[in-house]
DNA sequence: TCGTTTGTTCTGAACTTACAGAACAAACGA
DNA sequence: TCGTTTGTTCTGTAAGTTCAGAACAAACGA
């Protein structure tokens, strides 16, 4: 019975991954590690999720690159086990940090360059609009920087929010 | 010369779309509308971006569904023109609202259900962990709700942030 | 040393997505 | 009315992604 609930969560997490550009297998592996809250080795994951070993292997590599999963060595077992980051907020922050670095920073840099060049030679370009965009992205950048630097405060702040409904 | 700068921005915006799960053509059309800050009709877009009319048409439809582009009628011209939302922050908020609705809310609902069911029958599932996840998503939900309700305040707040660097 | 266990990377087939061009539909003017 | 302009939807192909299985590599014990 509870197996079905696990599946339910794993599939939901997979769907979440899908809408956020994360490969389905990657998200499913992650979901399983989250919901069972214990280390799994590759073959167990293959068996449980019914996907190939290569797929599991690359998915775990990906998850480690996001700092949301780490290797765990269990005494007396040669196999490598994998466990997910135990703190949900920490997990979220790790993902956001990585995404920002990989997907946001280069774009901000590129737009800053364009903005600089446009100042010299306007032409058909809407310099004002470009500036507005740049300013918005800068603000985003600053906010993210602040949040990542004072994670603890953010979490504390969040915990003070009025409770649901 | 400035044409090249426009291209530069359009490609950057396209890349941004890519990393956030938005189709490249859609993002490029959007980028062009943003950076030139004037209404374009379909054939102009076809000509300028060198993509097919069908592609432009569906891209515009998509952009309208995100509330970031709207039809504009120019007096004395039968054609439909398209212009993007003039305020960058408004644009961002519109996108976030839509994405939350489409991609976040259903998942939160699904996890809430799982959470409820798990309370009744724990089994192999880590109820505590599931609760933690749910709580995090709830917080996110609440934050978003607050932000969307008091958009003006958020913008005001943001404008008070210490300036860059 | 060699065989076994464990994990990673490569390869091609299956599936999915993107998109140009064709077909179609609607609005307008003659 | 019919032809022209404008815009949308359909269809087949091309391009890209995903993933199982095969090949490979490394670590360990005998």
PDB file of C-alpha atoms (C1' of nucleotides) in Angstrom, chain D residues 7-29:
ATOM      1  C1'  DG D   7      -4.108  34.837 -40.129  1.00  0.00           C
ATOM      2  C1'  DT D   8      -4.682  29.915 -38.244  1.00  0.00           C
ATOM      3  C1'  DT D   9      -4.435  24.999 -38.239  1.00  0.00           C
ATOM      4  C1'  DC D  10      -2.868  20.686 -40.261  1.00  0.00           C
ATOM      5  C1'  DT D  11       0.772  17.513 -41.939  1.00  0.00           C
ATOM      6  C1'  DG D  12       5.077  15.407 -42.865  1.00  0.00           C
ATOM      7  C1'  DT D  13       9.915  15.785 -42.243  1.00  0.00           C
ATOM      8  C1'  DA D  14      13.911  17.100 -39.797  1.00  0.00           C
ATOM      9  C1'  DA D  15      16.272  17.764 -35.574  1.00  0.00           C
ATOM     10  C1'  DG D  16      16.854  16.812 -30.871  1.00  0.00           C
ATOM     11  C1'  DT D  17      16.235  14.068 -26.613  1.00  0.00           C
ATOM     12  C1'  DT D  18      15.881  10.006 -23.926  1.00  0.00           C
ATOM     13  C1'  DC D  19      17.278   5.698 -22.592  1.00  0.00           C
ATOM     14  C1'  DA D  20      18.283   0.509 -22.761  1.00  0.00           C
ATOM     15  C1'  DG D  21      21.879  -2.440 -23.641  1.00  0.00           C
ATOM     16  C1'  DA D  22      26.698  -3.059 -24.827  1.00  0.00           C
ATOM     17  C1'  DA D  23      31.244  -2.075 -24.110  1.00  0.00           C
ATOM     18  C1'  DC D  24      34.438  -0.513 -21.075  1.00  0.00           C
ATOM     19  C1'  DA D  25      36.954   0.622 -16.627  1.00  0.00           C
ATOM     20  C1'  DA D  26      38.130   0.235 -11.975  1.00  0.00           C
ATOM     21  C1'  DA D  27      38.280  -1.920  -7.432  1.00  0.00           C
ATOM     22  C1'  DC D  28      38.370  -5.726  -4.800  1.00  0.00           C
ATOM     23  C1'  DG D  29      39.060 -10.562  -3.153  1.00  0.00           C
TER      24       DG D  29
END
